[in-house]
XYZ file of N, CA and C in Angstrom:
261
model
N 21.207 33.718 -0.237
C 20.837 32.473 -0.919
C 19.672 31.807 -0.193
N 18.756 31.132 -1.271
C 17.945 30.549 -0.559
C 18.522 28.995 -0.238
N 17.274 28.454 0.394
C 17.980 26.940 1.031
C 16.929 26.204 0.366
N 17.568 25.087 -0.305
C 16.764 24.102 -1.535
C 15.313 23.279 -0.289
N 14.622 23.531 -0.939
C 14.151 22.503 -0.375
C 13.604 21.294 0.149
N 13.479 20.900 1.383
C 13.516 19.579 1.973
C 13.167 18.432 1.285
N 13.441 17.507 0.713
C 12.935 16.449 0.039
C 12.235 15.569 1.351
N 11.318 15.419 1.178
C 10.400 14.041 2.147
C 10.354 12.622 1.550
N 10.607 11.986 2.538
C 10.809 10.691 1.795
C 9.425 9.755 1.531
N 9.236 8.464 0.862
C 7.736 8.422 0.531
C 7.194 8.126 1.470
N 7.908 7.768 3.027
C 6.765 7.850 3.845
C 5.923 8.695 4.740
N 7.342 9.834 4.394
C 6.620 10.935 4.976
C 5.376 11.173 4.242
N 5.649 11.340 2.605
C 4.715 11.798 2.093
C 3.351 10.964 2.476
N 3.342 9.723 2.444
C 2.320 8.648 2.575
C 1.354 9.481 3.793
N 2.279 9.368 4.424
C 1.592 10.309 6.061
C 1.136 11.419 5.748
N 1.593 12.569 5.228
C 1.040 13.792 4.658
C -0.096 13.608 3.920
N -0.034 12.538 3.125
C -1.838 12.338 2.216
C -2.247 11.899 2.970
N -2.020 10.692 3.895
C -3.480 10.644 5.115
C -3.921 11.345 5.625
N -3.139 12.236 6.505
C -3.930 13.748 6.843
C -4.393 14.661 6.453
N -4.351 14.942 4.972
C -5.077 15.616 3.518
C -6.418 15.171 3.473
N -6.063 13.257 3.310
C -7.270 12.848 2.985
C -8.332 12.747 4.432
N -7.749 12.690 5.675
C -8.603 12.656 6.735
C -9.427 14.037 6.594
N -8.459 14.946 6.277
C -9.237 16.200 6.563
C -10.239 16.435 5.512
N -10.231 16.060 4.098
C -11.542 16.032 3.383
C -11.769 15.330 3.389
N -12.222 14.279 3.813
C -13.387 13.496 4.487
C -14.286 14.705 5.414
N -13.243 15.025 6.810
C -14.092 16.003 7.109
C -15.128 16.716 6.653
N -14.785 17.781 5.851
C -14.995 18.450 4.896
C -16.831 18.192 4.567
N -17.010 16.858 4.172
C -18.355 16.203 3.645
C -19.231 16.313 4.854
N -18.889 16.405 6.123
C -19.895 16.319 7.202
C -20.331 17.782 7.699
N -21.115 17.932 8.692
C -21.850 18.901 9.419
C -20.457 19.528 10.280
N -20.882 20.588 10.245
C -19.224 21.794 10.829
C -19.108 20.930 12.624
N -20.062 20.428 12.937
C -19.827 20.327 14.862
C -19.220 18.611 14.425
N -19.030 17.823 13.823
C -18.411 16.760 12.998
C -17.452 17.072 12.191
N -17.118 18.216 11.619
C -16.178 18.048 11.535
C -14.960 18.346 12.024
N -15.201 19.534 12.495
C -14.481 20.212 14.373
C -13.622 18.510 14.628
N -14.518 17.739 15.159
C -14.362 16.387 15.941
C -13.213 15.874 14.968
N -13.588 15.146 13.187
C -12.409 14.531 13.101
C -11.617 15.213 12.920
N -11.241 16.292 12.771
C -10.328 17.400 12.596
C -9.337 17.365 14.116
N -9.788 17.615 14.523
C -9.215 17.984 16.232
C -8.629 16.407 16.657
N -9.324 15.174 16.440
C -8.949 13.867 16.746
C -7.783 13.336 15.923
N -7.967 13.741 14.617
C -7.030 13.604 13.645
C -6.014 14.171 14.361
N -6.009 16.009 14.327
C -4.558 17.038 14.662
C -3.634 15.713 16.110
N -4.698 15.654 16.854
C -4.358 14.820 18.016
C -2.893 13.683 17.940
N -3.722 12.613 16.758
C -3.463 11.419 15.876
C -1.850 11.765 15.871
N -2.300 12.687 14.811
C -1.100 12.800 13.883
C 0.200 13.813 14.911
N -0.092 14.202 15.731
C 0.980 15.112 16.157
C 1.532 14.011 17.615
N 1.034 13.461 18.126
C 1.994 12.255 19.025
C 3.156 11.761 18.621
N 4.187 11.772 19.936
C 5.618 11.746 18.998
C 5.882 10.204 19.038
N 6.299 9.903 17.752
C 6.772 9.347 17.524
C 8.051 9.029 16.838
N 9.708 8.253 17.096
C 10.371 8.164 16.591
C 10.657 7.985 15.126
N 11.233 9.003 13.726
C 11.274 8.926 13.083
C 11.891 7.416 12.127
N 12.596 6.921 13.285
C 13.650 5.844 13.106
C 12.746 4.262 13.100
N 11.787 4.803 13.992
C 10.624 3.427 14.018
C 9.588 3.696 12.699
N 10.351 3.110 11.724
C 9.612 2.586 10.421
C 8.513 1.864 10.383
N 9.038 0.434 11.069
C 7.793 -0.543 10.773
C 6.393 0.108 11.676
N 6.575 0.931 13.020
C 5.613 1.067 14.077
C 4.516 2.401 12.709
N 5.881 3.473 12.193
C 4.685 4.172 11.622
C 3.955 3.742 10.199
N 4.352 2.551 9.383
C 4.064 1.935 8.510
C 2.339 1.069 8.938
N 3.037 0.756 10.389
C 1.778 0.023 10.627
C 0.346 0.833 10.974
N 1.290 2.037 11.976
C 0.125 3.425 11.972
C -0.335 3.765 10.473
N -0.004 3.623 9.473
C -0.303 4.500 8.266
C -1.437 3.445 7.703
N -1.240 2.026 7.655
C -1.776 1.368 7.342
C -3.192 0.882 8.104
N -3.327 1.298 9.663
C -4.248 1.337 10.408
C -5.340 2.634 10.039
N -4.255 3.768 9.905
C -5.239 4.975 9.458
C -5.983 4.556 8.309
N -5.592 4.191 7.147
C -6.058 3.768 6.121
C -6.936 2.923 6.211
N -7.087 1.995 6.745
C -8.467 1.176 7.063
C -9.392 2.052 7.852
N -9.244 2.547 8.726
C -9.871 3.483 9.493
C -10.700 4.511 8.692
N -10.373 5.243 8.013
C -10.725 6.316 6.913
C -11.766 5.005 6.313
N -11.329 4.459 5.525
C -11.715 3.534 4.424
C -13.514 3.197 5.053
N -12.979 3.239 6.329
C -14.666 2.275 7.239
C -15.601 3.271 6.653
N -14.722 4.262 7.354
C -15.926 5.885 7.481
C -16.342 6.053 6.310
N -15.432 5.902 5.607
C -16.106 6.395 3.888
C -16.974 5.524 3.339
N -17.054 4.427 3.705
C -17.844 3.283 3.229
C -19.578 3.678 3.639
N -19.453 4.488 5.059
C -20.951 4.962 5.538
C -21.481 4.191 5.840
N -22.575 4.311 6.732
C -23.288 3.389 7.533
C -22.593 3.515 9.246
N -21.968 4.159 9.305
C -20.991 3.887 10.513
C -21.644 4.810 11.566
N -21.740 4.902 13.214
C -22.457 5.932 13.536
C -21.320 6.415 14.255
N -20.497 5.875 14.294
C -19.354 6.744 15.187
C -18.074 6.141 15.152
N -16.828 6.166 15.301
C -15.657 5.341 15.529
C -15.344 5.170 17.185
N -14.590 4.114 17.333
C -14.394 4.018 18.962
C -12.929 3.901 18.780
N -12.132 4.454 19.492
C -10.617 5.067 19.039
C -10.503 5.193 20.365
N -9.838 3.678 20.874
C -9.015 3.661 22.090
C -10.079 4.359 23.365
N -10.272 5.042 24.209
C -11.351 5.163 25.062
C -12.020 6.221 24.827
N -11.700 7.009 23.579
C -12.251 8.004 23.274
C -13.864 7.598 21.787
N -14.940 8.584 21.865
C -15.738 7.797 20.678
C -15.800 9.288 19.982
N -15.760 9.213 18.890
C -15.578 9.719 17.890
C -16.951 9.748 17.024
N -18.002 10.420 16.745
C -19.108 10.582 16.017
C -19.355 11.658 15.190
């Protein structure tokens, strides 16, 4: 038998399209840019965090989302992300 599978709940999913959508964003830039948000993103998104802390990843999801939102807007020459810069 197979095993049904996993239902994700909507915030997982919420989280799963940010990292969809981070990664095509990528996608639109030069391959040595996109290496960068790709790899900063994988970074992002794989830090552990407790599944049980709702509001902390609600607020992460909602930070990513502005974040993305800047970049896409253009004009931007780089992001500054905690002590790391991102271009």
């Amino acid at each position: 038998k197979m095993a049904a599978a996993r239902q994700h709940s909507k915030l997982q999913l919420a989280v799963l399209q940010l990292y969809r959508d981070v990664l095509r964003f990528a996608r639109t830039h030069p391959p040595e840019t996109q290496s960068k948000i790709a790899s900063h993103a994988r970074a992002e998104f794989s830090k552990p965090l407790p599944r049980t802390n709702v509001m902390r990843i609600e607020y992460l999801l909602g930070r990513g989302r502005r974040q993305l939102n800047i970049l896409k807007m253009g004009g931007t020459q780089g992001v500054h992300i905690g002590t790391k810069q991102m271009t």
